[in-house]
mmCIF file of C-alpha atoms in Angstrom:
data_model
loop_
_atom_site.group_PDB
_atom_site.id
_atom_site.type_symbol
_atom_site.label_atom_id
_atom_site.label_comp_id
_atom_site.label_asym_id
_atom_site.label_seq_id
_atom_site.Cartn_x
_atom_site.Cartn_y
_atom_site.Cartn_z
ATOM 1 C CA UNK A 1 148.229 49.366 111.289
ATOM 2 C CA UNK A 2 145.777 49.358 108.599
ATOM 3 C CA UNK A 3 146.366 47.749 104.667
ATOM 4 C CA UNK A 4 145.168 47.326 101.205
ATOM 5 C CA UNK A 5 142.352 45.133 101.959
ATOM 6 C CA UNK A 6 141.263 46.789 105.270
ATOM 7 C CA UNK A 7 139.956 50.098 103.916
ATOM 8 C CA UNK A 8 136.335 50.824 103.202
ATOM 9 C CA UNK A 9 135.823 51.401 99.590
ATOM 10 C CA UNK A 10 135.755 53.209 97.279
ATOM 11 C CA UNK A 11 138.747 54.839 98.465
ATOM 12 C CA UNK A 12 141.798 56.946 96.774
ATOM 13 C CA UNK A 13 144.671 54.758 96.560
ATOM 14 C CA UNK A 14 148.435 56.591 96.727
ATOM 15 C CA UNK A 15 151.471 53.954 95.392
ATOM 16 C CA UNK A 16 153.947 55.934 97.045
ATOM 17 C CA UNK A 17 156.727 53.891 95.132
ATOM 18 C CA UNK A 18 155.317 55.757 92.114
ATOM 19 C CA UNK A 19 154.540 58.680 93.340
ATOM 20 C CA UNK A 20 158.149 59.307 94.586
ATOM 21 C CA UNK A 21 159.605 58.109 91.522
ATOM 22 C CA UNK A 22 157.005 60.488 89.277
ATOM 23 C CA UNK A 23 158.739 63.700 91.948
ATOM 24 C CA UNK A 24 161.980 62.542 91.585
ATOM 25 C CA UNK A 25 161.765 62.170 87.571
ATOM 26 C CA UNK A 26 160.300 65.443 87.464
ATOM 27 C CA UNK A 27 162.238 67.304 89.769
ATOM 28 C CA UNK A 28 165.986 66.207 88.331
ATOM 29 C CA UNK A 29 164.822 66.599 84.567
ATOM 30 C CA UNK A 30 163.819 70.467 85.808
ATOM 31 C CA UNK A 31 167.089 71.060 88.013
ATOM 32 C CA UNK A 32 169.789 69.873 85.367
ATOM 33 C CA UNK A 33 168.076 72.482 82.429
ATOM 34 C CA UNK A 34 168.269 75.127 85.499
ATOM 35 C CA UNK A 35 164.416 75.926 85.715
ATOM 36 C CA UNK A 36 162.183 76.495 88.354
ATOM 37 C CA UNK A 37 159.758 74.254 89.810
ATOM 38 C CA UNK A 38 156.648 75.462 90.729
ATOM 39 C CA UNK A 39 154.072 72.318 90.200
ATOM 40 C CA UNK A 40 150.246 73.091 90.025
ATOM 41 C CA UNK A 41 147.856 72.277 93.247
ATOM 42 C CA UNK A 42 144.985 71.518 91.425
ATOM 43 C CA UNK A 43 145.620 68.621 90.541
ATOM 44 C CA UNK A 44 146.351 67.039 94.033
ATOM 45 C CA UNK A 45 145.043 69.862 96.609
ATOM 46 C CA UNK A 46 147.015 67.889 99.524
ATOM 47 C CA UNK A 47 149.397 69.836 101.304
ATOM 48 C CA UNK A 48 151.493 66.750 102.047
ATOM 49 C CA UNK A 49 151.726 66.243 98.246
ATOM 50 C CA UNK A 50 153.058 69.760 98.555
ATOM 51 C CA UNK A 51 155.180 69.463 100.941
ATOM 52 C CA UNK A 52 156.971 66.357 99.521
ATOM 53 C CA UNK A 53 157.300 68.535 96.272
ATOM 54 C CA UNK A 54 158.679 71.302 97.969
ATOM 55 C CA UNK A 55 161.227 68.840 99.883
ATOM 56 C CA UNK A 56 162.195 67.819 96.471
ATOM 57 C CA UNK A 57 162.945 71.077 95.262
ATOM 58 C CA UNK A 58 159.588 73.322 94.064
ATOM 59 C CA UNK A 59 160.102 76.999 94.933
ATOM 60 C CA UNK A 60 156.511 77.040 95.625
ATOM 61 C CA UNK A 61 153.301 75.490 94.447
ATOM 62 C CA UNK A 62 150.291 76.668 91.866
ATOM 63 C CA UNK A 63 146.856 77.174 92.901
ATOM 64 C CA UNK A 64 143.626 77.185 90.577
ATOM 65 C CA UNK A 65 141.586 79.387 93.191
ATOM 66 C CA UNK A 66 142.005 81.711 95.903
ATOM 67 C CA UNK A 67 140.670 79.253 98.330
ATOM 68 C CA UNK A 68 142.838 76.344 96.907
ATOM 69 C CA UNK A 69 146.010 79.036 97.987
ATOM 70 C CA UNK A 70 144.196 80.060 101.269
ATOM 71 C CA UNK A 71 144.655 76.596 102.259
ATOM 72 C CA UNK A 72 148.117 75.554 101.015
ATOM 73 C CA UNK A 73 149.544 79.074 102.920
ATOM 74 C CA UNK A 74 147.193 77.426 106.048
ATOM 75 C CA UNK A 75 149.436 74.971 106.085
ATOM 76 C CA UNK A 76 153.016 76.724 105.600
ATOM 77 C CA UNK A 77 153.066 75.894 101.756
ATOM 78 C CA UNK A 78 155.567 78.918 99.828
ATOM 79 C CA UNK A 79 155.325 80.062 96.875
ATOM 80 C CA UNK A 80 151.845 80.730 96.005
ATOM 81 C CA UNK A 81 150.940 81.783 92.715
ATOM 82 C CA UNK A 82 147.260 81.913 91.992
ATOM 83 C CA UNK A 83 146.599 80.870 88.170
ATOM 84 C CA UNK A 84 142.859 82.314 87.810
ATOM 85 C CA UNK A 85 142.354 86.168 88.333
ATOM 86 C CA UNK A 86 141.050 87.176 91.622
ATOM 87 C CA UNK A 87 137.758 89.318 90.729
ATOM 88 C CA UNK A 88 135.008 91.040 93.023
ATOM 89 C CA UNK A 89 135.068 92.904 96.147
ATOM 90 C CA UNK A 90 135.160 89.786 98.568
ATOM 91 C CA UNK A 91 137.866 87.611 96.758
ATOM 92 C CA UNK A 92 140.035 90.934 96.401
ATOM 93 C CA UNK A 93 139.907 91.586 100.033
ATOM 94 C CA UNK A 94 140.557 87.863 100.408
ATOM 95 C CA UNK A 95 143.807 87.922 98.258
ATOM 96 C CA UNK A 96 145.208 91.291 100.032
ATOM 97 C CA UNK A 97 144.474 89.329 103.662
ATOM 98 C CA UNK A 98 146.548 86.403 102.186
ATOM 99 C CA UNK A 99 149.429 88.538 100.652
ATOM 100 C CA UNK A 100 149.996 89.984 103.927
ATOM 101 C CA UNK A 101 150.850 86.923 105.572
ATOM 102 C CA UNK A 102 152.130 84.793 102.594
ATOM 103 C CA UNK A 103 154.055 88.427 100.823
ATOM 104 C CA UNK A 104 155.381 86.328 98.008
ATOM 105 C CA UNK A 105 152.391 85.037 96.897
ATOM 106 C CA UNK A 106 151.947 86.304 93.191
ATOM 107 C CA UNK A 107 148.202 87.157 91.862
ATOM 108 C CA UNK A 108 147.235 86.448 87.683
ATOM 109 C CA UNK A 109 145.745 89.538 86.653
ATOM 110 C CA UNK A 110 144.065 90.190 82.804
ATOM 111 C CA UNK A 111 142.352 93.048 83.350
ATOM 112 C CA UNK A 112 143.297 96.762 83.523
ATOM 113 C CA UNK A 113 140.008 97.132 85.863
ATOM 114 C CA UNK A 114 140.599 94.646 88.004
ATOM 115 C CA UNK A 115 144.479 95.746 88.293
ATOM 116 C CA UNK A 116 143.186 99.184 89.642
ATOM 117 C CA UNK A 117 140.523 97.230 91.914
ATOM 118 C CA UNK A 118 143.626 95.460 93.447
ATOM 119 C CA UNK A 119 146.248 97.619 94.045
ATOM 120 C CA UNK A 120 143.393 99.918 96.106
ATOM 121 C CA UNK A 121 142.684 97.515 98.200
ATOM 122 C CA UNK A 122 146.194 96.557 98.805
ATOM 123 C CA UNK A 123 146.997 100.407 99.085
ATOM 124 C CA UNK A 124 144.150 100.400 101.345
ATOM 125 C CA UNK A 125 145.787 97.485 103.616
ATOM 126 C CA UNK A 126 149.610 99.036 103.448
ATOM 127 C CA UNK A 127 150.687 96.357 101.356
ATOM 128 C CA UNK A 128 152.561 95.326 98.000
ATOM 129 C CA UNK A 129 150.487 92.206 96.090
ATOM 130 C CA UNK A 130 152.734 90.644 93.915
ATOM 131 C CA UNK A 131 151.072 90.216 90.043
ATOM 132 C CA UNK A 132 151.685 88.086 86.998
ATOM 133 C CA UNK A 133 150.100 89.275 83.393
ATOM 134 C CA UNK A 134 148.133 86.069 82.376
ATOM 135 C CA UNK A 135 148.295 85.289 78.631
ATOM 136 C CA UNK A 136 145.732 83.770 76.625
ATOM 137 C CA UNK A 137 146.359 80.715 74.606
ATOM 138 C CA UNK A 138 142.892 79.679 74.445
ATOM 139 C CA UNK A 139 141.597 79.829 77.917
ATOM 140 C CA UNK A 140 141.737 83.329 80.250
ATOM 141 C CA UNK A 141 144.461 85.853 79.570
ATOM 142 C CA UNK A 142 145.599 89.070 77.142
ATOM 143 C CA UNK A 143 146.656 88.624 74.067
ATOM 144 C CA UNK A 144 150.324 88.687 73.879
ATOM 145 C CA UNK A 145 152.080 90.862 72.695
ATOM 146 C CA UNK A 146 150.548 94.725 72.494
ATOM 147 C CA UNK A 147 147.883 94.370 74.844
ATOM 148 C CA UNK A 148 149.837 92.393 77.547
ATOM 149 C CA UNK A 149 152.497 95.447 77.231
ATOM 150 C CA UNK A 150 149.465 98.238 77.383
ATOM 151 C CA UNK A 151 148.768 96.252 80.468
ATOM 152 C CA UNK A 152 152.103 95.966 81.461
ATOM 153 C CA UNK A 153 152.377 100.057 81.297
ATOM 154 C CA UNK A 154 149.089 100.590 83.783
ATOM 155 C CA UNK A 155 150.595 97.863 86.342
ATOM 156 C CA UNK A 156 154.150 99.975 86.479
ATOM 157 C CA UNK A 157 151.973 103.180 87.493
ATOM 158 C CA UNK A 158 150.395 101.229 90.047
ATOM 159 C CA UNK A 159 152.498 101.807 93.213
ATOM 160 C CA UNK A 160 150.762 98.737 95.353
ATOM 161 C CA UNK A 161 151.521 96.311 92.801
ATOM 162 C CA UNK A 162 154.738 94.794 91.923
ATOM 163 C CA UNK A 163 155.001 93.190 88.121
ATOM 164 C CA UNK A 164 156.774 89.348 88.335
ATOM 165 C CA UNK A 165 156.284 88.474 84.736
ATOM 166 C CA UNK A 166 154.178 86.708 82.901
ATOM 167 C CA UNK A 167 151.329 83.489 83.147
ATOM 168 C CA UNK A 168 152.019 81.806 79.897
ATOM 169 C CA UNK A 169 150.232 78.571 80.673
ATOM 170 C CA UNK A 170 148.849 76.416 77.197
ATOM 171 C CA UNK A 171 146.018 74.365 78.355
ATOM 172 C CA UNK A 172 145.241 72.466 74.991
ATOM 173 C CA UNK A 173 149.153 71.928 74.283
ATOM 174 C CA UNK A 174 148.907 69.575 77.186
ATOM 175 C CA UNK A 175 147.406 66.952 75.229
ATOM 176 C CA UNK A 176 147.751 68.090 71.565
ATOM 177 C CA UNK A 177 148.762 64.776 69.626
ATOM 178 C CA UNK A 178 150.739 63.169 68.468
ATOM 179 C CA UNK A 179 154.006 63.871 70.405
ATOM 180 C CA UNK A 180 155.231 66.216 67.494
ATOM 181 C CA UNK A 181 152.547 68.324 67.040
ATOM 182 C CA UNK A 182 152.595 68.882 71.162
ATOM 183 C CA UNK A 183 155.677 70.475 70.366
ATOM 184 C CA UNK A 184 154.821 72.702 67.693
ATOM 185 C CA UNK A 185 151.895 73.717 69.422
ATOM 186 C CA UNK A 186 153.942 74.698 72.849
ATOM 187 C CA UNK A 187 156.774 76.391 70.837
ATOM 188 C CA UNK A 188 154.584 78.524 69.267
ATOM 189 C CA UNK A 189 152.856 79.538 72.320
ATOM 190 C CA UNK A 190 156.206 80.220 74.571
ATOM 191 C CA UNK A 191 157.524 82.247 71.465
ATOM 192 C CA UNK A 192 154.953 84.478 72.122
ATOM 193 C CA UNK A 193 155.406 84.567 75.974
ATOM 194 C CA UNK A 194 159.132 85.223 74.764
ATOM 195 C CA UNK A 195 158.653 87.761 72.461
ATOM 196 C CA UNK A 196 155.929 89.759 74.561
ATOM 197 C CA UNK A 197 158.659 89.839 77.681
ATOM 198 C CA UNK A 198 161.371 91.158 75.524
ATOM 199 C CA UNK A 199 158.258 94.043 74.360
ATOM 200 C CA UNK A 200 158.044 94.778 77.983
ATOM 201 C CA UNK A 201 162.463 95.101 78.520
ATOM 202 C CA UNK A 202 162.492 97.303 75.840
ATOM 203 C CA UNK A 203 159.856 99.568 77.100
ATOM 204 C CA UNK A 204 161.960 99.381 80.180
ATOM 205 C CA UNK A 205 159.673 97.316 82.124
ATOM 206 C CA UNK A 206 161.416 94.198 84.258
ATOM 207 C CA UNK A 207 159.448 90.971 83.383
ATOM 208 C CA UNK A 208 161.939 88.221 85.418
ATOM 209 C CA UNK A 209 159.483 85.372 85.091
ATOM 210 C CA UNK A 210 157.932 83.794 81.879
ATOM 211 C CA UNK A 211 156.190 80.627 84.147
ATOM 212 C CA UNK A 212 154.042 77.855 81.981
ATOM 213 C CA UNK A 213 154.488 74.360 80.518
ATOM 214 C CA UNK A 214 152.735 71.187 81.683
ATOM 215 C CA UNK A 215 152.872 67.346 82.114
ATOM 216 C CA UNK A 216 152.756 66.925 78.675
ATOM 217 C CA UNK A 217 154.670 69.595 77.296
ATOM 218 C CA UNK A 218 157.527 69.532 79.905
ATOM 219 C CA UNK A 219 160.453 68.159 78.013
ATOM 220 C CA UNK A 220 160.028 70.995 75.333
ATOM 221 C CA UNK A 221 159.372 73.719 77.330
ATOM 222 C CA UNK A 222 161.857 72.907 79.530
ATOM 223 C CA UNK A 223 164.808 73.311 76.832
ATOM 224 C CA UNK A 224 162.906 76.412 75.758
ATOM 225 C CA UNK A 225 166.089 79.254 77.120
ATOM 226 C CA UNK A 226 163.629 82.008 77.235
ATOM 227 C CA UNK A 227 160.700 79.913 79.943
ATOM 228 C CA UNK A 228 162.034 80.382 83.619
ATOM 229 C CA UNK A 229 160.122 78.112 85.506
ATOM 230 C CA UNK A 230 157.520 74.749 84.907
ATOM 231 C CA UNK A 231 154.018 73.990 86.735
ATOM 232 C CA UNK A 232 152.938 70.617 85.578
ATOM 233 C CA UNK A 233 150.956 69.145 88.071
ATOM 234 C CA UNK A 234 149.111 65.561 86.822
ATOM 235 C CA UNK A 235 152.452 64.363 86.477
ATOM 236 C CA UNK A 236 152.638 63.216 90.579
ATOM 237 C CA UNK A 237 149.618 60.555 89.751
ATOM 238 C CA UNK A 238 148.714 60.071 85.803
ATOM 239 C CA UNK A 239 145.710 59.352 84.733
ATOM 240 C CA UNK A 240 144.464 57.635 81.686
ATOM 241 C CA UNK A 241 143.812 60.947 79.454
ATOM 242 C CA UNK A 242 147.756 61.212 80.338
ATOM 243 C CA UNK A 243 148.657 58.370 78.965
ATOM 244 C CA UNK A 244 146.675 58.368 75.705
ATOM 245 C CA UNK A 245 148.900 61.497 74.502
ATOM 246 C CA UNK A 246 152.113 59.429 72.898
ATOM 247 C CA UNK A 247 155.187 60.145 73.694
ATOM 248 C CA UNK A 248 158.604 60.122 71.969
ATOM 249 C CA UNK A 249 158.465 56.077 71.291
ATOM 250 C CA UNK A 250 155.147 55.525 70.493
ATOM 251 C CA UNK A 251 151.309 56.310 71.273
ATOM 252 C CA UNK A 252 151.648 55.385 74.982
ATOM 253 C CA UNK A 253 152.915 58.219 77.115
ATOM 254 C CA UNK A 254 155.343 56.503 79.958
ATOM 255 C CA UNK A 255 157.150 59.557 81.066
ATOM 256 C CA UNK A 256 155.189 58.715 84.500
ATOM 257 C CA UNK A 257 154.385 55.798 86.472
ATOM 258 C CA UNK A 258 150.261 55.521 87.325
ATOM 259 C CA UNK A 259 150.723 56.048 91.123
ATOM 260 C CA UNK A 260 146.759 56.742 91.378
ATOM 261 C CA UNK A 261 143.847 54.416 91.809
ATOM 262 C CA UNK A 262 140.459 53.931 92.857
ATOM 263 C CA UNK A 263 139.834 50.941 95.033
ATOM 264 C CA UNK A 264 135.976 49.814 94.997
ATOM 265 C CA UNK A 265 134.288 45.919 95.938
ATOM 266 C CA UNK A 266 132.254 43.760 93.920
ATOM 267 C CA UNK A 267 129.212 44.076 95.774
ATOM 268 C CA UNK A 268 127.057 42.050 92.970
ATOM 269 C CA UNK A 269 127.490 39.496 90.455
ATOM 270 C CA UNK A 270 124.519 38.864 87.619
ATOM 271 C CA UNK A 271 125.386 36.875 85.204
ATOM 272 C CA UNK A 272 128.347 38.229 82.824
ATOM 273 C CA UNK A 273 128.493 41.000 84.686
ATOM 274 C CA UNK A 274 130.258 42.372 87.909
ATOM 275 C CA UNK A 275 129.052 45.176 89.707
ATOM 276 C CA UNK A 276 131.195 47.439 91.491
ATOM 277 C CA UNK A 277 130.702 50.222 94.333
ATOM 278 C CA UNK A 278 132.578 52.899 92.279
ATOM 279 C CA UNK A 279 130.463 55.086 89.773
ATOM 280 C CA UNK A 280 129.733 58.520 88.900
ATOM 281 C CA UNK A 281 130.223 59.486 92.739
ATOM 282 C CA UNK A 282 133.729 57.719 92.719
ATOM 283 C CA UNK A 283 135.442 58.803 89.300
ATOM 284 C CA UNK A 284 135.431 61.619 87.203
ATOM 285 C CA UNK A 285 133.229 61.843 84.256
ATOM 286 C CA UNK A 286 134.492 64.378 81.579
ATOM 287 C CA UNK A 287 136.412 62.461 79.462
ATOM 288 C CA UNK A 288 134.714 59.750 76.663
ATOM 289 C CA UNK A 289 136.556 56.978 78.076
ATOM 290 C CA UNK A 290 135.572 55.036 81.166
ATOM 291 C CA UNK A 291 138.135 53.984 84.241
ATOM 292 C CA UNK A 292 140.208 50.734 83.087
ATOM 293 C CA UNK A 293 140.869 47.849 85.806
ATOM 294 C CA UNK A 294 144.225 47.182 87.126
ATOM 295 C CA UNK A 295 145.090 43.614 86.236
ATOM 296 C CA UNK A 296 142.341 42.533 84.661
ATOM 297 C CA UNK A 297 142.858 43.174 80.922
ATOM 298 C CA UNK A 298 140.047 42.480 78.925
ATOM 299 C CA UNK A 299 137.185 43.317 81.222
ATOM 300 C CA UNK A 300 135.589 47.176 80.095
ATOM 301 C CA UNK A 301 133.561 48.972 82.902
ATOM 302 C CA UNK A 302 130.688 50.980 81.877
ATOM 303 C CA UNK A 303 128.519 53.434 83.859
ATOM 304 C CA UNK A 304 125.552 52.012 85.988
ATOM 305 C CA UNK A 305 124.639 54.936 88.220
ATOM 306 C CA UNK A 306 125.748 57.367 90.714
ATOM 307 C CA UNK A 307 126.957 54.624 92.988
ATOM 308 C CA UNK A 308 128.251 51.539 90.816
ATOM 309 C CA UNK A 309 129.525 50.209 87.777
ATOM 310 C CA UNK A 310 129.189 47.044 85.636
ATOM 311 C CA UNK A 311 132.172 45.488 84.566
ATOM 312 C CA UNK A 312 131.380 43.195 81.419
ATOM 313 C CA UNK A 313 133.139 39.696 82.113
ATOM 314 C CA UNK A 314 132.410 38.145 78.697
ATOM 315 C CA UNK A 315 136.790 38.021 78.185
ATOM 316 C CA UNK A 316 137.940 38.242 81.859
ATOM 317 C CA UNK A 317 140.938 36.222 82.487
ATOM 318 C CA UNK A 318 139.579 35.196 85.518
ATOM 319 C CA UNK A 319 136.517 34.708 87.638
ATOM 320 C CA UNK A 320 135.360 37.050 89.806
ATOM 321 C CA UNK A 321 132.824 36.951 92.888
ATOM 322 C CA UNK A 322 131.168 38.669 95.871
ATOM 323 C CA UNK A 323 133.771 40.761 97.796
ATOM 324 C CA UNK A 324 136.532 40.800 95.580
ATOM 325 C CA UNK A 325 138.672 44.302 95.162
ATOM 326 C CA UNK A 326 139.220 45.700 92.242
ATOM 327 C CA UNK A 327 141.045 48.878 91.804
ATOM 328 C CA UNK A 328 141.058 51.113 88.697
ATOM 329 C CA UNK A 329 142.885 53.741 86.750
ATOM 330 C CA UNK A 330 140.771 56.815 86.472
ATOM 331 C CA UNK A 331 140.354 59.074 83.444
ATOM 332 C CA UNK A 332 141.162 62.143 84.645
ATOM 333 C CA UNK A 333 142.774 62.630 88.191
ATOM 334 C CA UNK A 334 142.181 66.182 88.760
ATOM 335 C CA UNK A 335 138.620 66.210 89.192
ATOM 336 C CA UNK A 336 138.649 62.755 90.446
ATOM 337 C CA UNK A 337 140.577 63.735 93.602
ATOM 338 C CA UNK A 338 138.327 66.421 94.156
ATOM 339 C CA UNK A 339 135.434 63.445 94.892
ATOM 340 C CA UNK A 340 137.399 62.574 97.816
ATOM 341 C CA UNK A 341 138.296 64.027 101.488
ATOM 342 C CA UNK A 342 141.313 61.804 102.108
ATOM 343 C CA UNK A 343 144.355 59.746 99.997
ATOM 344 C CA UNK A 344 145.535 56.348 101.562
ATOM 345 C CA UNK A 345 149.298 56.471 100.848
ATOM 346 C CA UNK A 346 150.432 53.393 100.482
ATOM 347 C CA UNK A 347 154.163 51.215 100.547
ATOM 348 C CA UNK A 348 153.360 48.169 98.791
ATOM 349 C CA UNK A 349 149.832 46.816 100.714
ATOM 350 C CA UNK A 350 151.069 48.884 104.183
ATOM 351 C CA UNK A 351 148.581 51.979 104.725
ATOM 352 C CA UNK A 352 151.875 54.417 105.714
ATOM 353 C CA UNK A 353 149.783 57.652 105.676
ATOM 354 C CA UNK A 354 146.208 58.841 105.420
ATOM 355 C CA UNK A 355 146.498 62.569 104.016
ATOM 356 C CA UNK A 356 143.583 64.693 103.749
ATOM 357 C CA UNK A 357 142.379 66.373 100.834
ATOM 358 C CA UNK A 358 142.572 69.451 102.493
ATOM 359 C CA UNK A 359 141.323 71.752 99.548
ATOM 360 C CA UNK A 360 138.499 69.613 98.078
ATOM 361 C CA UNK A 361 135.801 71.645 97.158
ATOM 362 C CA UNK A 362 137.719 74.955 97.206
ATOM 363 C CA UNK A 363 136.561 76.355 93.773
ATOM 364 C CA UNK A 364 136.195 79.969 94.969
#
């Protein structure tokens, strides 16, 4: 039996308290408005954390990348639906191998071209690949509206290809601020996603599925009549760039408990200063803001390499020495996670699980 103060560090820390707590929040909030739950694997690329959201009621699970969905069907995960398009002779062959054994996986498509390029490859193979039209709100996608139903119309002639509805997925709505002008900023997108699949009825063309919404646009979009199913994903472990967005009582956002950390040791102590094992290597790095101690308010950590970082002691609460653990919040947990092949899930200091990260590095 292993605990807190046995593992090597730095190390990926699960609170499992909080992380079944951030599930069960989640997954009630999304059953009693009658939508579908369909959280994103990019943020955690475990297939336990799949599996335990799956147990709690997802109809499936969102992948970034083809790879990141070869591995959750690997391990028996339903309910694929592949947010980026799938371009390029190799990763279309990929996708037709993996709709023939996981059929309901559904494929984001842009791209008249690319449309054609799949369906003859999945004519080619005898099979029917599953497609949703990917709108752009900033990041990939069709406009809505007349383009997406131009699109729409090539995708009906296209007898390999089925038509489940529509991507409608907001990126910077996530953390527009303050907790307002999220909402503005969602609504305005989804009215689009709404309006384009009523385009598509009219022309006679079935559009079930209108799929989106996020962490931090969740409790609008899920009120929203017209979105069918959610696919937040940071929400299972937080992050710091979470909580800076505000919610509805203030400029914390406490929808979700920080279940996430990053253990590391003091492994040096120069005077006013505490150096850690955890830097670049250890935490992400896209964000302006730097990971914040557990505990230990007052005391900032700064950057000192790829390997370490130097926490400034000048208003530390207490003193700190050689060997000590320290665990931190990171800025962003996505890309975080990625830095690591295993989470230690933990129940209170008791290491319960060690899960592997099974689809780090799977970015094709």
């Amino acid at each position: 039996m292993q605990f807190r103060g046995d593992l090597p560090t730095p190390a990926l820390l699960l609170d499992l308290d909080a992380f079944e707590s951030n599930i069960a929040t989640m997954a009630a909030h999304l059953r009693v408005r009658g939508k579908g739950f369909r959280p994103h694997g990019k943020t955690h690329k475990c297939p336990e954390v799949a599996r335990a959201l799956v147990a709690a009621g997802a109809i499936g699970c969102c992948a970034a990348r083809l790879a990141e969905a070869e591995v959750f069907a690997d391990h028996g995960i339903p309910g694929l639906l592949i947010t980026t398009a799938v371009i390029g002779r190799d990763k279309i062959a990929r996708a037709v191998t993996l709709a023939k054994r996981a059929p309901d996986t559904i494929f984001c498509v842009d791209d008249e071209a690319n449309a054609r390029d799949l369906n003859a490859a999945a004519q080619a193979a005898g099979v029917t690949v599953l497609v949703a039209i990917d709108l752009y709100f900033g990041r990939t996608g069709i406009l809505p509206g007349a383009p997406a139903l131009a699109l729409a119309r090539v995708i009906a002639t296209l007898k390999n290809l089925t038509l489940m509805g529509l991507q409608s997925y907001d990126g910077d709505a996530a953390h527009t601020t303050p907790f307002d002008a999220r909402k503005l900023r969602t609504d305005g997108s989804m009215a689009q996603a709404i309006e384009t699949k009523a385009m598509l009825e009219r022309d006679g063309i079935a559009c079930p599925m209108i799929t989106g919404g996020s962490t931090g646009t969740y409790r609008f979009d899920s009120e929203n009549p017209g979105i069918t199913e959610l696919q937040p994903g940071s929400f299972v472990f937080m992050d710091l760039d979470y909580g800076r967005i505000g919610g509805a009582d203030g400029p914390e956002y406490r929808d979700f408990k920080n279940a996430l950390t990053v253990v590391t040791t003091v492994v040096s102590r120069p005077p006013g200063f505490a150096i850690v094992d955890g830097g670049y290597k250890a935490f992400s790095t896209d964000r302006p803001f730097t990971p914040r101690p557990v505990d230990l308010p007052g005391v900032t950590y700064g950057w000192a390499g790829d390997e370490h970082g130097r926490l400034n002691l000048a208003d530390s609460p207490r003193e700190l020495k050689v060997g000590d653990r320290l665990e931190f919040i990171p800025p962003h947990c996505d890309p975080t996670v990625n830095l690591y092949d295993s989470i230690y899930a933990l129940r209170g200091d008791r290491v319960e699980a060690v899960w592997p990260i099974a689809a780090r590095g799977k970015s094709q």
